[in-house]
mmCIF file of C-alpha atoms in Angstrom:
data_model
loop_
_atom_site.group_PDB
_atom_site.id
_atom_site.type_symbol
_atom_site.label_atom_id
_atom_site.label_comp_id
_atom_site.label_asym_id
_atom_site.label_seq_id
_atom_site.Cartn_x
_atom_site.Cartn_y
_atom_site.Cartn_z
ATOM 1 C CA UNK A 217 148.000 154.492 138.709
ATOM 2 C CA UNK A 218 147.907 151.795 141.461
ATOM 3 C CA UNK A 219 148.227 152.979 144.889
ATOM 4 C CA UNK A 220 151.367 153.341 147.099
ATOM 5 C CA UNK A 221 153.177 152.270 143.812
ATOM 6 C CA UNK A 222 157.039 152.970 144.507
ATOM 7 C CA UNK A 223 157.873 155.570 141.788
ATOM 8 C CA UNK A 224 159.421 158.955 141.427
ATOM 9 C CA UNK A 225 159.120 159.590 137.387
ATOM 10 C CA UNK A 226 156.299 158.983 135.165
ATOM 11 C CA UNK A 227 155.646 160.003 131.345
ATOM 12 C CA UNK A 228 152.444 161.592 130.659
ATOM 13 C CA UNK A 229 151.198 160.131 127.342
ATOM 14 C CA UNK A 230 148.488 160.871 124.818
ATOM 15 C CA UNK A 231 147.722 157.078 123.673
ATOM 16 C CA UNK A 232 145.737 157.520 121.061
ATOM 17 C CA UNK A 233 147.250 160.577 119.430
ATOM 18 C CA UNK A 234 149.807 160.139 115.968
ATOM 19 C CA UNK A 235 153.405 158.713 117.762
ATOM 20 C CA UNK A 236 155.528 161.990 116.863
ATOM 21 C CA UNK A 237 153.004 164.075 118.926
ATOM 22 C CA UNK A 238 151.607 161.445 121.693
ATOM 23 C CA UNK A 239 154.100 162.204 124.569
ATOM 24 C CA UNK A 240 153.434 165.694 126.291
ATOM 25 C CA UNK A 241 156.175 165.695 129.205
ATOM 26 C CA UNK A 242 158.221 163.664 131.607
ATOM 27 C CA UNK A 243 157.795 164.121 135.342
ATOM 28 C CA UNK A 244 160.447 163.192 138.349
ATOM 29 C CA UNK A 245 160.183 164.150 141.901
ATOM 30 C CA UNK A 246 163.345 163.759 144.110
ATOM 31 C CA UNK A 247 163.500 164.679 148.231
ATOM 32 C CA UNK A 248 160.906 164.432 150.689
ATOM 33 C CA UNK A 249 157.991 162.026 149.908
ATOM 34 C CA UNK A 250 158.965 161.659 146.312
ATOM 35 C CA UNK A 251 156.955 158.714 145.093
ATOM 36 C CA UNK A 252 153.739 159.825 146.802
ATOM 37 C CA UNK A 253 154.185 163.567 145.082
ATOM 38 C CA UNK A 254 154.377 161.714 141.555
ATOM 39 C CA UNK A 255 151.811 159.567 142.834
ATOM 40 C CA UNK A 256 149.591 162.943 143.273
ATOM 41 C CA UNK A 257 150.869 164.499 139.803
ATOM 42 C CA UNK A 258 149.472 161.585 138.142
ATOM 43 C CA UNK A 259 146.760 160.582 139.470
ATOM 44 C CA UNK A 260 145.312 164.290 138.744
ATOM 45 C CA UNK A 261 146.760 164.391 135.246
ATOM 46 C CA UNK A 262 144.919 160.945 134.856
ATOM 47 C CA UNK A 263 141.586 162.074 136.179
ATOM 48 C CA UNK A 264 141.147 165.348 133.847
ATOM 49 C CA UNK A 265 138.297 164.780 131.221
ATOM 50 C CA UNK A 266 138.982 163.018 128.131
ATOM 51 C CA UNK A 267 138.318 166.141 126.082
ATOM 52 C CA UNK A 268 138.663 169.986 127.247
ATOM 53 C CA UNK A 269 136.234 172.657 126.469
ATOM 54 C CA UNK A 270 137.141 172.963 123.145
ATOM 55 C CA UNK A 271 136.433 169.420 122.600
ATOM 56 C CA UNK A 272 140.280 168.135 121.888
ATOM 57 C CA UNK A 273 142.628 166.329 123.446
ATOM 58 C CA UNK A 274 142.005 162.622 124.768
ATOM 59 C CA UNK A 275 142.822 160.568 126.808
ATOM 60 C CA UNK A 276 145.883 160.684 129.225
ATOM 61 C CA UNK A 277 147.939 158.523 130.300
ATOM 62 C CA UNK A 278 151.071 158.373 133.270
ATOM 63 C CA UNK A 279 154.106 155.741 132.508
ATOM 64 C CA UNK A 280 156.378 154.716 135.077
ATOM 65 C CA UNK A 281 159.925 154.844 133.954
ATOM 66 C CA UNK A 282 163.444 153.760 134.808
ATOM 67 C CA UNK A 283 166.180 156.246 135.986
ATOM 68 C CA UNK A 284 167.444 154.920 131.753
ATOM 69 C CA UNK A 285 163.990 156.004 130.043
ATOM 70 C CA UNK A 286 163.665 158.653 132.064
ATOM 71 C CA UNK A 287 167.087 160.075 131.113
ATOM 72 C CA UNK A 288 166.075 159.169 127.356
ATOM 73 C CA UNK A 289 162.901 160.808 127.430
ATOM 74 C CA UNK A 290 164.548 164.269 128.985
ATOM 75 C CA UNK A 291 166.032 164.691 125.882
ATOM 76 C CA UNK A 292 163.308 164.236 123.886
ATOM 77 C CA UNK A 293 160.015 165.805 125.803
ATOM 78 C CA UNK A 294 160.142 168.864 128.242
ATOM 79 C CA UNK A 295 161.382 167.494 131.892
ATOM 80 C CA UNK A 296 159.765 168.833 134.854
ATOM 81 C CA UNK A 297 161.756 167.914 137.711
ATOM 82 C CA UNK A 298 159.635 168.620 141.233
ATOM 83 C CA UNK A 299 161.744 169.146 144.450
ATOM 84 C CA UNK A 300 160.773 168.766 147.966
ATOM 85 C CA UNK A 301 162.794 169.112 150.514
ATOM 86 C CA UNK A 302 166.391 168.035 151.335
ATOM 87 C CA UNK A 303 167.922 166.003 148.213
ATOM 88 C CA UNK A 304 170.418 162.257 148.732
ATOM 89 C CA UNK A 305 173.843 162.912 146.433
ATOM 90 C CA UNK A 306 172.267 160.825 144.409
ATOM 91 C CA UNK A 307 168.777 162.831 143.703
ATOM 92 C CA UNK A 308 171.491 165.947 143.174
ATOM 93 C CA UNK A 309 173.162 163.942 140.285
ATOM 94 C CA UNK A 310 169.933 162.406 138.662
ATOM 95 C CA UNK A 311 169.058 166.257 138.737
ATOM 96 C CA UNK A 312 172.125 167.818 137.407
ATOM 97 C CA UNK A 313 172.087 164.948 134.525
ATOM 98 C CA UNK A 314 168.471 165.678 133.801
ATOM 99 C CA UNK A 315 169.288 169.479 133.302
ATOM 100 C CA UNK A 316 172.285 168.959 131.117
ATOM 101 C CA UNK A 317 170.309 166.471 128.975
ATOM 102 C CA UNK A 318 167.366 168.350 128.448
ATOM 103 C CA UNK A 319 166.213 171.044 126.217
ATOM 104 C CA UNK A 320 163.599 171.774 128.143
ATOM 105 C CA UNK A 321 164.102 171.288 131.603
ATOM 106 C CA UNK A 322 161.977 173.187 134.617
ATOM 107 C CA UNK A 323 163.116 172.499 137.794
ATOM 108 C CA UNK A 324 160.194 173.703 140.275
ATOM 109 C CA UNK A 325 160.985 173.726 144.108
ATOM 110 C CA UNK A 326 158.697 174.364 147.588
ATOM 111 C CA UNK A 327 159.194 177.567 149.581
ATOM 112 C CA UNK A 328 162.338 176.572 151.198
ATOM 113 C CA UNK A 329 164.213 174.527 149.437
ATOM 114 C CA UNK A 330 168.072 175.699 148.394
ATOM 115 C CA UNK A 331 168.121 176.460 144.927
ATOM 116 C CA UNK A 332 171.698 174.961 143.449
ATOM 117 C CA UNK A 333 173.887 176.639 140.446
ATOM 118 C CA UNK A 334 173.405 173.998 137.828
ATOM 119 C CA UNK A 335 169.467 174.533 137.792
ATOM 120 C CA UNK A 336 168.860 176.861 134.551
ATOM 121 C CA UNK A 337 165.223 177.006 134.821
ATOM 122 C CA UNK A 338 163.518 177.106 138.772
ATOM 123 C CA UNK A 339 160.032 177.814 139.335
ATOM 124 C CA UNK A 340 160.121 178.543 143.343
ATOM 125 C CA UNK A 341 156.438 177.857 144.849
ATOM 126 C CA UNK A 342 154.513 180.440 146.888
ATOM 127 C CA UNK A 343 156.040 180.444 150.767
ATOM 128 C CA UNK A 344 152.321 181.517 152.814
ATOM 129 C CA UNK A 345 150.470 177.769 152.200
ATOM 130 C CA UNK A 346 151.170 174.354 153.755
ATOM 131 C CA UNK A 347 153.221 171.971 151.740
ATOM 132 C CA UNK A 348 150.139 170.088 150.048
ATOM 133 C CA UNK A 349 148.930 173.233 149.313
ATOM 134 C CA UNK A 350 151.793 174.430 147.851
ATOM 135 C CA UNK A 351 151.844 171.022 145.304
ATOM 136 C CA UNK A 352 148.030 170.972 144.672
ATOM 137 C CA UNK A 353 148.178 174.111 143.003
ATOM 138 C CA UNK A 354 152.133 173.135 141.315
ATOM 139 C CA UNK A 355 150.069 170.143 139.886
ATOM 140 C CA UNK A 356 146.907 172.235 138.984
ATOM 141 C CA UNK A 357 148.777 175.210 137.051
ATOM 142 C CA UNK A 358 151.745 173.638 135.063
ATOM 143 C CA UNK A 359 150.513 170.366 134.388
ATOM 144 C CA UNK A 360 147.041 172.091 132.963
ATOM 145 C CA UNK A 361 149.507 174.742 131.344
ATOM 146 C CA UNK A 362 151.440 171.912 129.561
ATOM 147 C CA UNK A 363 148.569 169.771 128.478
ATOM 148 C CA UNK A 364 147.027 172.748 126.800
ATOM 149 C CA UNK A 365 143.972 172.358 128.982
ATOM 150 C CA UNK A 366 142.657 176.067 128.493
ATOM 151 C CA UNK A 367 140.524 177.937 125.848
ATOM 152 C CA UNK A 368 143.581 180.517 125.721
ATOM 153 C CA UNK A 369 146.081 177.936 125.289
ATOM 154 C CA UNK A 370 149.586 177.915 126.047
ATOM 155 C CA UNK A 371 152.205 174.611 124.863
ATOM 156 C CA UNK A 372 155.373 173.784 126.069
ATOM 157 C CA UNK A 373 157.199 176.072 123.968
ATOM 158 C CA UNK A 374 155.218 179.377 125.522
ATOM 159 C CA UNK A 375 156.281 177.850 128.722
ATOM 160 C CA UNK A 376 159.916 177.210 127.954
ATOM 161 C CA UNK A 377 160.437 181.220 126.658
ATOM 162 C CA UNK A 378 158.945 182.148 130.489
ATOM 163 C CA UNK A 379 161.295 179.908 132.342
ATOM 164 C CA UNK A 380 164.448 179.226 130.028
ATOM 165 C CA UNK A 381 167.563 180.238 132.348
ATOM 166 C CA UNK A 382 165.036 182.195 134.691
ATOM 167 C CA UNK A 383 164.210 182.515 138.364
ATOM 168 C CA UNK A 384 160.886 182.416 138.574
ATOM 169 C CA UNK A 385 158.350 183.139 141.560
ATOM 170 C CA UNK A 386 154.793 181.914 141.877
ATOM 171 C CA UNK A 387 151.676 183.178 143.099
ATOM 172 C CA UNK A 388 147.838 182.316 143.202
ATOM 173 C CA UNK A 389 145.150 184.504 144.663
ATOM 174 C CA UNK A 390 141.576 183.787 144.969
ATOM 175 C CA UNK A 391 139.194 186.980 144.795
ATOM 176 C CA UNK A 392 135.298 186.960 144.545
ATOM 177 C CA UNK A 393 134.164 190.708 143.920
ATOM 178 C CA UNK A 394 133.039 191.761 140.708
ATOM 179 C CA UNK A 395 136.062 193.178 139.950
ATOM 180 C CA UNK A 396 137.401 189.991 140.469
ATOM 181 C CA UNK A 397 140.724 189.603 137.538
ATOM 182 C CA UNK A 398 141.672 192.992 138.047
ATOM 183 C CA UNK A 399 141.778 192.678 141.698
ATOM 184 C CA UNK A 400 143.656 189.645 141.725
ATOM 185 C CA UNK A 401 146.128 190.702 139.310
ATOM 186 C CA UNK A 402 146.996 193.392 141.530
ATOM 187 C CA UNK A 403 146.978 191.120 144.833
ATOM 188 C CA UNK A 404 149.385 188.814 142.855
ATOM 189 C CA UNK A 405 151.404 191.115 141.855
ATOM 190 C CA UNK A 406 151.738 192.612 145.687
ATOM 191 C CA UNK A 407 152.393 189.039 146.744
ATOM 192 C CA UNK A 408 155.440 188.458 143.888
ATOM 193 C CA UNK A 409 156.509 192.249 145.071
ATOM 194 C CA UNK A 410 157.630 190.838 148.759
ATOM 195 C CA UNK A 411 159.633 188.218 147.417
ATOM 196 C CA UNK A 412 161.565 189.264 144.087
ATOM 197 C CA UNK A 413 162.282 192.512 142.107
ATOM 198 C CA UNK A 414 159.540 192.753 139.794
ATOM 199 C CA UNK A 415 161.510 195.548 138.151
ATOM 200 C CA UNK A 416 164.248 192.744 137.199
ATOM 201 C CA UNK A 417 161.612 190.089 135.849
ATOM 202 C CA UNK A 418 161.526 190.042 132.382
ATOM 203 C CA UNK A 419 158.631 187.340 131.581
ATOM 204 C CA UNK A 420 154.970 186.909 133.035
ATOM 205 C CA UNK A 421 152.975 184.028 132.614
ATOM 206 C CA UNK A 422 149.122 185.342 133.728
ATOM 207 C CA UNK A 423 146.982 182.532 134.242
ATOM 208 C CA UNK A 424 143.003 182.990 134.947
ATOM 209 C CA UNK A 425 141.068 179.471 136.710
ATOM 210 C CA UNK A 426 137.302 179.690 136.010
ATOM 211 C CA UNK A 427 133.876 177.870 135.993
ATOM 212 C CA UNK A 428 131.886 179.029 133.263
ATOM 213 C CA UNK A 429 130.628 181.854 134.473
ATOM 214 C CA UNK A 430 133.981 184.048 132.992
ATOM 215 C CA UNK A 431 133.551 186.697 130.595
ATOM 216 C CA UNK A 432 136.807 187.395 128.133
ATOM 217 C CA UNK A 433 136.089 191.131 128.671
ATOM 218 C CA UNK A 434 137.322 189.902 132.389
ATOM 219 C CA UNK A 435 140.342 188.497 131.068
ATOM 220 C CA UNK A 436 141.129 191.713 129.073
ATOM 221 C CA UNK A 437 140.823 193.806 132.335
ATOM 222 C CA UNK A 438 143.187 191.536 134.021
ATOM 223 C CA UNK A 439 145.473 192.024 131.481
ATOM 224 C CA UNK A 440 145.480 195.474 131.507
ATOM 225 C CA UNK A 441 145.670 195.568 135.192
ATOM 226 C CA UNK A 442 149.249 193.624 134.861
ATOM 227 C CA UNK A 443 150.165 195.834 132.034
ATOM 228 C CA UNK A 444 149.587 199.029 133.939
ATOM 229 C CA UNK A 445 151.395 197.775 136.745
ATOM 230 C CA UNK A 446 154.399 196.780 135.143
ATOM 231 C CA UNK A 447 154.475 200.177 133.101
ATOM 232 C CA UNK A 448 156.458 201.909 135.758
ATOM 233 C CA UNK A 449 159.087 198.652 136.079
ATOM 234 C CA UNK A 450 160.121 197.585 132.631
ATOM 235 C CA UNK A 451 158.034 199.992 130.052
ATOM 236 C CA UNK A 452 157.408 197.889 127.845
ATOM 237 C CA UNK A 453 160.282 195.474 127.511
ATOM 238 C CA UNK A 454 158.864 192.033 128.588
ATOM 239 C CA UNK A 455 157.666 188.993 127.401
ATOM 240 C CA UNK A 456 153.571 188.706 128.969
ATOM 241 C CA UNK A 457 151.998 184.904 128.339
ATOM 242 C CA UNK A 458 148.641 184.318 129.359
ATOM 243 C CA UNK A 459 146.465 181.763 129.950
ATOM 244 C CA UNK A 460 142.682 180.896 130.723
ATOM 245 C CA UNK A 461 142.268 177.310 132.788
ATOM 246 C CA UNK A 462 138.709 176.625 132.763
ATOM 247 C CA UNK A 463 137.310 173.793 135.266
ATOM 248 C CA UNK A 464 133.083 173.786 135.922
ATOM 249 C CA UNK A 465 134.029 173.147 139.711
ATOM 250 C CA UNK A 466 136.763 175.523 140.841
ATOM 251 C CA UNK A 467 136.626 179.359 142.078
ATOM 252 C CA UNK A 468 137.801 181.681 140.417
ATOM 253 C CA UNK A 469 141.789 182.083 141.139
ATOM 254 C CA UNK A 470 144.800 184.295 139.667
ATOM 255 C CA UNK A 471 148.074 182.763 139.390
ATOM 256 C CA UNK A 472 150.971 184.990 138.208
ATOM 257 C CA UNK A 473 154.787 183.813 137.591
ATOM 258 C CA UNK A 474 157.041 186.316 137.352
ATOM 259 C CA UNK A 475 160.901 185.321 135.983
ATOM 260 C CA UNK A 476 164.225 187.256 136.505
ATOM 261 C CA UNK A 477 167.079 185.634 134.247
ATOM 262 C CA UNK A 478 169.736 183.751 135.822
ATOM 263 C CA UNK A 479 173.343 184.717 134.954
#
């Protein structure tokens, strides 16, 4: 994407894939620095290898669109809709038309921002970073999440049934001993535990960011970490998604979203 281009919405594409499978998601961002936040969301979606570790995927590509194929596209593709800050009356009604149009439609917020009544699906960001660092990791966790980026793969469909008509609260947590996923399954799920009812969430989506140096016996005992800590909440009555991001130059990281259903 050229620099300092004046946008707010883009559609990630798969060019070279068949045409009923080639677009992957739509993306707008209303409030605060909106064009240079899409700006950021595509450039990183843009820069991912042409092929994961499994050797699939392709090439992506980030279209600009028009307030008219954006609406169109909402109805077609999931819609992530990124917030930041204090919306115009007319970001509010873009957003409430986006949300009524869409299937599919995640609406994910910063630390602060006021959540309104017509947004089904909110993913609220983690309040302790800065503002970039809040939207690094947004861009590094859903988009990788919905491009299917990981050897444990998730699609947009194992997204939708964690956020559909949910609340949801987000957390990473970087840990380095060798008990590394269980440890920062249990930090995240301290950090969640200050800001929401965990007892009330009824969907996890467990994410695990690795070089290569993970082993899925790792991954198991993270999972078992969540599961015994949720035990004592819910039993057993909850949906659990989880995910492993690989990427040969990042630490190793824990990101947990927790979702409570919106009435």
């Amino acid at each position: 994407m050229p620099p300092h281009t004046d946008i707010s919405a883009v559609l990630f594409r798969f060019p070279d894939e068949d045409p009923c499978c080639r677009d992957v998601a739509v993306l707008v961002t209303l409030g605060e620095g909106a064009a240079v936040l899409t700006e950021r969301f595509a450039d990183y979606a843009q820069f991912l290898p042409a092929t994961n570790w499994m050797k699939m995927l392709g090439t992506l590509t980030a279209i600009p669109q028009t307030t008219e194929q954006l609406l169109h596209q909402a109805s077609l593709v999931p819609c992530i809709i990124a917030i930041s800050g204090a919306l115009t009356d007319e970001d509010t009604l873009l957003a409430a038309r986006l949300v009524q149009r869409g299937e599919h439609c995640t609406v994910v917020i910063d630390a602060t921002t006021q959540i309104r009544p017509e947004w089904k699906s909110v993913i609220r960001l983690p309040p302790h970073h800065s503002r970039d660092a809040q939207w690094a990791w947004a861009m590094r966790v859903y988009l990788d999440a919905m491009l299917n980026r990981g050897l444990i793969c998730l699609d947009s469909t194992n997204m939708l049934a964690c956020t559909e008509n949910r609340l949801s609260q987000f957390t990473v947590v970087h840990t380095k001993d060798k008990s590394r996923a269980m440890a920062g399954v249990e930090q995240a799920m301290q950090s969640l535990a200050t800001r929401c009812d965990l007892g009330a969430c009824n969907t996890f989506l467990l994410l695990f960011h690795s070089g290569p140096d993970i082993r899925l016996k790792e991954i198991h005992w993270g999972i078992q970490a969540l599961k015994i800590a949720i035990k004592p909440l819910r039993g057993d009555d909850y949906l659990l998604m989880v995910g492993h991001l690989p990427d040969k130059d990042v630490d190793f990281a824990v990101s947990l979203m927790a979702g409570m259903p919106q009435h």
